[in-house]
């Protein structure tokens, strides 16, 4: 055993991990609540998805290239249920029932894409005037940047915005993640707004947890392809640019597995995390987790919804 691991074990015996986690979670909630009050946002205690729920089926709208292949009948099914889009989804014509965006520090070289995002939200502000907006990952960044990020969104959307109180799974192995899920389930923490919403590896996992907490019985992943890094807005870039909607520039090569399902970027891939969540929590509750199309890397681990 290395000296570093020995010191870590001694530290955990003196102060168990759950104690330090509880302290950090409480601090993050206080920060998010304070920013919400200061900027006049919606309460962090609410669940905007539950508030707009009108169906037992939730479609989670990712940005994968398969979105461009959905038929009109499939879009009718999506529009007849509830849907949530995230990140650069506002490029698409369909306005979801809830929009989720994640905040992070803008890495060097990505300033242009961040400006494209700000311009996109300005261009779609009127279309999203009645759409709740949830900002996740606020606990990860400095308060000053969180406030600036919100202020950079159109002021007309300010009353729509709520900060999500969420927390990253500390576990990167299956036994640890299973233990955490079972503990949270035992104490009802997966369902209560008095506890943070758990996230792992990708926004998709977070939104499945959001759908679980909102009470959906069927959750369908659309455009969560994972077998490449292609995006629907790159496929129809000229069409969206003609509508005045900026399109971000590609960051990763299009011929590789998406980074959220690439073990080279982290041991707990999105597919592994979803498989654990499905087995341990969703299936025992009778909740169906599906992919829209068989072209997703998650098929056949997850059944398809549209039969193709």
GROMACS .gro file of C-alpha atoms in nm:
model
  308
    1UNK     CA    1   0.000   0.000   0.000
    2UNK     CA    2   0.136   0.338  -0.098
    3UNK     CA    3   0.178   0.617   0.154
    4UNK     CA    4  -0.090   0.818  -0.027
    5UNK     CA    5  -0.346   0.534  -0.004
    6UNK     CA    6  -0.258   0.474   0.361
    7UNK     CA    7  -0.317   0.840   0.446
    8UNK     CA    8  -0.646   0.832   0.257
    9UNK     CA    9  -0.761   0.525   0.453
   10UNK     CA   10  -0.667   0.688   0.785
   11UNK     CA   11  -0.852   1.005   0.684
   12UNK     CA   12  -1.167   0.809   0.600
   13UNK     CA   13  -1.155   0.633   0.937
   14UNK     CA   14  -1.129   0.964   1.119
   15UNK     CA   15  -1.394   1.131   0.903
   16UNK     CA   16  -1.610   0.890   0.698
   17UNK     CA   17  -1.670   0.989   0.336
   18UNK     CA   18  -2.041   1.043   0.396
   19UNK     CA   19  -1.965   1.318   0.649
   20UNK     CA   20  -1.749   1.520   0.411
   21UNK     CA   21  -1.996   1.459   0.127
   22UNK     CA   22  -2.287   1.580   0.340
   23UNK     CA   23  -2.096   1.897   0.426
   24UNK     CA   24  -2.009   1.971   0.063
   25UNK     CA   25  -2.365   1.899  -0.052
   26UNK     CA   26  -2.503   2.141   0.207
   27UNK     CA   27  -2.256   2.411   0.100
   28UNK     CA   28  -2.350   2.364  -0.266
   29UNK     CA   29  -2.720   2.396  -0.188
   30UNK     CA   30  -2.663   2.716   0.006
   31UNK     CA   31  -2.468   2.864  -0.286
   32UNK     CA   32  -2.734   2.772  -0.543
   33UNK     CA   33  -3.016   2.904  -0.325
   34UNK     CA   34  -2.831   3.231  -0.268
   35UNK     CA   35  -2.768   3.284  -0.641
   36UNK     CA   36  -3.132   3.201  -0.715
   37UNK     CA   37  -3.257   3.463  -0.472
   38UNK     CA   38  -3.007   3.724  -0.591
   39UNK     CA   39  -3.099   3.686  -0.960
   40UNK     CA   40  -3.471   3.628  -0.914
   41UNK     CA   41  -3.474   3.269  -1.039
   42UNK     CA   42  -3.720   2.993  -0.964
   43UNK     CA   43  -3.676   2.802  -0.640
   44UNK     CA   44  -3.422   2.520  -0.642
   45UNK     CA   45  -3.669   2.312  -0.436
   46UNK     CA   46  -3.915   2.267  -0.721
   47UNK     CA   47  -3.918   2.005  -0.996
   48UNK     CA   48  -3.999   2.187  -1.321
   49UNK     CA   49  -4.037   1.859  -1.508
   50UNK     CA   50  -4.297   1.729  -1.265
   51UNK     CA   51  -4.479   2.062  -1.289
   52UNK     CA   52  -4.524   2.028  -1.667
   53UNK     CA   53  -4.581   1.652  -1.677
   54UNK     CA   54  -4.887   1.560  -1.883
   55UNK     CA   55  -4.797   1.205  -1.987
   56UNK     CA   56  -4.648   0.883  -1.852
   57UNK     CA   57  -4.390   0.889  -2.133
   58UNK     CA   58  -4.085   1.116  -2.144
   59UNK     CA   59  -3.866   1.158  -2.452
   60UNK     CA   60  -3.512   1.276  -2.374
   61UNK     CA   61  -3.385   1.459  -2.681
   62UNK     CA   62  -3.013   1.425  -2.743
   63UNK     CA   63  -2.816   1.579  -3.027
   64UNK     CA   64  -2.703   1.264  -3.208
   65UNK     CA   65  -2.730   1.238  -3.584
   66UNK     CA   66  -3.021   0.992  -3.565
   67UNK     CA   67  -3.249   1.284  -3.471
   68UNK     CA   68  -3.232   1.384  -3.839
   69UNK     CA   69  -3.374   1.043  -3.939
   70UNK     CA   70  -3.691   1.050  -3.726
   71UNK     CA   71  -4.010   1.027  -3.934
   72UNK     CA   72  -4.311   1.257  -3.909
   73UNK     CA   73  -4.511   0.980  -3.738
   74UNK     CA   74  -4.233   0.943  -3.481
   75UNK     CA   75  -4.235   1.319  -3.422
   76UNK     CA   76  -4.611   1.304  -3.372
   77UNK     CA   77  -4.554   1.046  -3.098
   78UNK     CA   78  -4.291   1.269  -2.937
   79UNK     CA   79  -4.516   1.574  -2.950
   80UNK     CA   80  -4.806   1.378  -2.798
   81UNK     CA   81  -4.596   1.293  -2.491
   82UNK     CA   82  -4.353   1.502  -2.281
   83UNK     CA   83  -4.000   1.587  -2.388
   84UNK     CA   84  -3.684   1.742  -2.250
   85UNK     CA   85  -3.400   1.877  -2.463
   86UNK     CA   86  -3.052   1.976  -2.351
   87UNK     CA   87  -2.750   2.188  -2.437
   88UNK     CA   88  -2.762   2.281  -2.809
   89UNK     CA   89  -3.111   2.137  -2.858
   90UNK     CA   90  -3.265   2.484  -2.930
   91UNK     CA   91  -3.108   2.460  -3.276
   92UNK     CA   92  -3.393   2.218  -3.356
   93UNK     CA   93  -3.744   2.339  -3.446
   94UNK     CA   94  -3.914   2.130  -3.176
   95UNK     CA   95  -3.955   2.319  -2.847
   96UNK     CA   96  -3.954   2.068  -2.558
   97UNK     CA   97  -4.156   2.086  -2.238
   98UNK     CA   98  -3.834   2.142  -2.041
   99UNK     CA   99  -3.493   2.261  -2.150
  100UNK     CA  100  -3.177   2.165  -1.958
  101UNK     CA  101  -2.837   2.326  -2.000
  102UNK     CA  102  -2.514   2.242  -1.820
  103UNK     CA  103  -2.263   2.498  -1.708
  104UNK     CA  104  -1.889   2.443  -1.717
  105UNK     CA  105  -1.578   2.654  -1.744
  106UNK     CA  106  -1.520   2.743  -2.109
  107UNK     CA  107  -1.197   2.563  -2.209
  108UNK     CA  108  -0.936   2.736  -2.422
  109UNK     CA  109  -1.035   2.716  -2.786
  110UNK     CA  110  -1.407   2.684  -2.711
  111UNK     CA  111  -1.485   3.054  -2.676
  112UNK     CA  112  -1.642   3.058  -3.023
  113UNK     CA  113  -1.880   2.773  -2.937
  114UNK     CA  114  -1.983   2.944  -2.614
  115UNK     CA  115  -2.059   3.263  -2.807
  116UNK     CA  116  -2.257   3.055  -3.057
  117UNK     CA  117  -2.459   2.918  -2.766
  118UNK     CA  118  -2.533   3.268  -2.632
  119UNK     CA  119  -2.636   3.383  -2.980
  120UNK     CA  120  -2.855   3.074  -3.022
  121UNK     CA  121  -3.044   3.140  -2.699
  122UNK     CA  122  -3.096   3.502  -2.803
  123UNK     CA  123  -3.232   3.385  -3.139
  124UNK     CA  124  -3.476   3.138  -2.977
  125UNK     CA  125  -3.577   3.349  -2.676
  126UNK     CA  126  -3.927   3.418  -2.808
  127UNK     CA  127  -3.986   3.049  -2.888
  128UNK     CA  128  -3.875   2.947  -2.537
  129UNK     CA  129  -4.068   3.223  -2.357
  130UNK     CA  130  -4.292   2.969  -2.181
  131UNK     CA  131  -4.043   2.684  -2.145
  132UNK     CA  132  -3.891   2.607  -1.802
  133UNK     CA  133  -3.511   2.613  -1.813
  134UNK     CA  134  -3.300   2.409  -1.573
  135UNK     CA  135  -2.927   2.478  -1.530
  136UNK     CA  136  -2.732   2.179  -1.398
  137UNK     CA  137  -2.376   2.144  -1.263
  138UNK     CA  138  -2.390   2.479  -1.085
  139UNK     CA  139  -2.209   2.338  -0.784
  140UNK     CA  140  -1.904   2.262  -0.998
  141UNK     CA  141  -1.817   2.619  -1.090
  142UNK     CA  142  -1.726   2.940  -0.914
  143UNK     CA  143  -2.016   3.156  -0.802
  144UNK     CA  144  -1.894   3.447  -1.015
  145UNK     CA  145  -1.901   3.238  -1.332
  146UNK     CA  146  -2.242   3.092  -1.246
  147UNK     CA  147  -2.386   3.441  -1.210
  148UNK     CA  148  -2.221   3.558  -1.533
  149UNK     CA  149  -2.349   3.252  -1.722
  150UNK     CA  150  -2.706   3.330  -1.617
  151UNK     CA  151  -2.673   3.698  -1.700
  152UNK     CA  152  -2.545   3.606  -2.046
  153UNK     CA  153  -2.877   3.435  -2.120
  154UNK     CA  154  -3.160   3.656  -2.255
  155UNK     CA  155  -3.310   3.860  -1.973
  156UNK     CA  156  -3.659   3.774  -2.100
  157UNK     CA  157  -3.594   3.411  -2.001
  158UNK     CA  158  -3.477   3.489  -1.648
  159UNK     CA  159  -3.814   3.408  -1.489
  160UNK     CA  160  -3.805   3.062  -1.655
  161UNK     CA  161  -3.473   2.959  -1.502
  162UNK     CA  162  -3.411   2.735  -1.204
  163UNK     CA  163  -3.079   2.604  -1.078
  164UNK     CA  164  -3.063   2.229  -1.037
  165UNK     CA  165  -2.935   2.098  -0.706
  166UNK     CA  166  -2.742   1.797  -0.831
  167UNK     CA  167  -2.443   1.592  -0.724
  168UNK     CA  168  -2.194   1.365  -0.900
  169UNK     CA  169  -2.178   0.999  -0.797
  170UNK     CA  170  -1.849   0.958  -0.608
  171UNK     CA  171  -1.820   0.596  -0.724
  172UNK     CA  172  -1.635   0.487  -1.038
  173UNK     CA  173  -1.684   0.113  -0.994
  174UNK     CA  174  -1.999  -0.098  -1.010
  175UNK     CA  175  -2.006  -0.220  -0.646
  176UNK     CA  176  -1.971   0.135  -0.518
  177UNK     CA  177  -2.238   0.273  -0.750
  178UNK     CA  178  -2.479  -0.009  -0.663
  179UNK     CA  179  -2.425   0.054  -0.291
  180UNK     CA  180  -2.488   0.427  -0.331
  181UNK     CA  181  -2.806   0.375  -0.535
  182UNK     CA  182  -2.942   0.121  -0.288
  183UNK     CA  183  -2.869   0.347   0.008
  184UNK     CA  184  -3.035   0.649  -0.153
  185UNK     CA  185  -3.334   0.435  -0.255
  186UNK     CA  186  -3.368   0.290   0.096
  187UNK     CA  187  -3.401   0.637   0.246
  188UNK     CA  188  -3.622   0.773  -0.032
  189UNK     CA  189  -3.357   1.021  -0.145
  190UNK     CA  190  -3.397   0.942  -0.514
  191UNK     CA  191  -3.751   1.082  -0.506
  192UNK     CA  192  -3.733   1.378  -0.268
  193UNK     CA  193  -3.647   1.734  -0.367
  194UNK     CA  194  -3.488   1.764  -0.023
  195UNK     CA  195  -3.192   1.566  -0.164
  196UNK     CA  196  -2.973   1.653  -0.465
  197UNK     CA  197  -3.035   1.481  -0.796
  198UNK     CA  198  -2.760   1.231  -0.872
  199UNK     CA  199  -2.565   1.256  -1.196
  200UNK     CA  200  -2.296   1.040  -1.355
  201UNK     CA  201  -2.075   1.081  -1.660
  202UNK     CA  202  -2.328   1.251  -1.892
  203UNK     CA  203  -2.634   1.475  -1.896
  204UNK     CA  204  -2.839   1.178  -2.019
  205UNK     CA  205  -2.797   0.994  -1.688
  206UNK     CA  206  -2.900   1.307  -1.499
  207UNK     CA  207  -3.214   1.348  -1.710
  208UNK     CA  208  -3.316   0.986  -1.658
  209UNK     CA  209  -3.290   1.055  -1.284
  210UNK     CA  210  -3.495   1.371  -1.338
  211UNK     CA  211  -3.761   1.168  -1.520
  212UNK     CA  212  -3.761   0.912  -1.239
  213UNK     CA  213  -3.819   1.183  -0.980
  214UNK     CA  214  -4.097   1.337  -1.192
  215UNK     CA  215  -4.286   1.006  -1.194
  216UNK     CA  216  -4.262   0.890  -1.557
  217UNK     CA  217  -4.330   0.523  -1.632
  218UNK     CA  218  -4.155   0.517  -1.970
  219UNK     CA  219  -3.837   0.707  -2.060
  220UNK     CA  220  -3.715   0.706  -2.421
  221UNK     CA  221  -3.367   0.822  -2.524
  222UNK     CA  222  -3.367   0.993  -2.864
  223UNK     CA  223  -3.049   1.096  -3.042
  224UNK     CA  224  -2.835   0.923  -2.780
  225UNK     CA  225  -2.633   0.738  -3.043
  226UNK     CA  226  -2.291   0.710  -2.872
  227UNK     CA  227  -2.130   0.517  -3.159
  228UNK     CA  228  -1.991   0.838  -3.307
  229UNK     CA  229  -1.962   1.210  -3.239
  230UNK     CA  230  -2.196   1.326  -3.514
  231UNK     CA  231  -2.478   1.571  -3.442
  232UNK     CA  232  -2.812   1.643  -3.608
  233UNK     CA  233  -2.724   2.009  -3.643
  234UNK     CA  234  -2.407   1.927  -3.834
  235UNK     CA  235  -2.605   1.711  -4.077
  236UNK     CA  236  -2.849   1.996  -4.150
  237UNK     CA  237  -2.613   2.282  -4.075
  238UNK     CA  238  -2.705   2.493  -4.380
  239UNK     CA  239  -3.075   2.468  -4.294
  240UNK     CA  240  -3.027   2.589  -3.937
  241UNK     CA  241  -2.783   2.864  -4.030
  242UNK     CA  242  -3.040   2.992  -4.280
  243UNK     CA  243  -3.284   3.019  -3.989
  244UNK     CA  244  -3.037   3.232  -3.795
  245UNK     CA  245  -2.940   2.958  -3.549
  246UNK     CA  246  -2.564   2.933  -3.485
  247UNK     CA  247  -2.415   2.584  -3.500
  248UNK     CA  248  -2.115   2.490  -3.280
  249UNK     CA  249  -1.796   2.365  -3.436
  250UNK     CA  250  -1.701   1.998  -3.380
  251UNK     CA  251  -1.469   1.924  -3.090
  252UNK     CA  252  -1.414   1.548  -3.133
  253UNK     CA  253  -1.362   1.329  -3.438
  254UNK     CA  254  -1.686   1.187  -3.582
  255UNK     CA  255  -1.551   0.834  -3.638
  256UNK     CA  256  -1.501   0.730  -3.276
  257UNK     CA  257  -1.722   0.624  -2.988
  258UNK     CA  258  -1.868   0.925  -2.809
  259UNK     CA  259  -1.648   1.027  -2.518
  260UNK     CA  260  -1.925   0.961  -2.261
  261UNK     CA  261  -1.917   0.592  -2.357
  262UNK     CA  262  -1.544   0.569  -2.413
  263UNK     CA  263  -1.361   0.400  -2.124
  264UNK     CA  264  -1.053   0.600  -2.217
  265UNK     CA  265  -1.226   0.906  -2.071
  266UNK     CA  266  -1.335   0.729  -1.751
  267UNK     CA  267  -1.391   0.377  -1.621
  268UNK     CA  268  -1.764   0.420  -1.556
  269UNK     CA  269  -1.903   0.468  -1.906
  270UNK     CA  270  -2.253   0.597  -1.970
  271UNK     CA  271  -2.376   0.257  -2.091
  272UNK     CA  272  -2.247   0.089  -1.773
  273UNK     CA  273  -2.401   0.356  -1.552
  274UNK     CA  274  -2.739   0.329  -1.727
  275UNK     CA  275  -2.731  -0.051  -1.710
  276UNK     CA  276  -2.677  -0.034  -1.333
  277UNK     CA  277  -2.950   0.226  -1.287
  278UNK     CA  278  -3.192   0.024  -1.501
  279UNK     CA  279  -3.125  -0.301  -1.315
  280UNK     CA  280  -3.114  -0.164  -0.961
  281UNK     CA  281  -3.381   0.109  -0.966
  282UNK     CA  282  -3.591   0.141  -1.281
  283UNK     CA  283  -3.692  -0.218  -1.354
  284UNK     CA  284  -3.782  -0.299  -0.990
  285UNK     CA  285  -4.018   0.003  -1.003
  286UNK     CA  286  -4.171  -0.102  -1.334
  287UNK     CA  287  -4.018   0.193  -1.523
  288UNK     CA  288  -3.920   0.122  -1.884
  289UNK     CA  289  -3.599   0.274  -2.017
  290UNK     CA  290  -3.570   0.257  -2.396
  291UNK     CA  291  -3.385   0.396  -2.694
  292UNK     CA  292  -3.583   0.547  -2.979
  293UNK     CA  293  -3.397   0.361  -3.255
  294UNK     CA  294  -3.187   0.047  -3.286
  295UNK     CA  295  -2.899   0.249  -3.428
  296UNK     CA  296  -2.809   0.357  -3.074
  297UNK     CA  297  -2.503   0.196  -2.917
  298UNK     CA  298  -2.730   0.126  -2.617
  299UNK     CA  299  -2.934  -0.124  -2.822
  300UNK     CA  300  -3.000  -0.412  -2.753
  301UNK     CA  301  -2.905  -0.346  -2.390
  302UNK     CA  302  -3.211  -0.121  -2.391
  303UNK     CA  303  -3.517  -0.209  -2.605
  304UNK     CA  304  -3.613   0.015  -2.895
  305UNK     CA  305  -3.930   0.225  -2.891
  306UNK     CA  306  -4.012   0.284  -3.256
  307UNK     CA  307  -3.949  -0.070  -3.382
  308UNK     CA  308  -3.665   0.004  -3.622
   0.00000   0.00000   0.00000
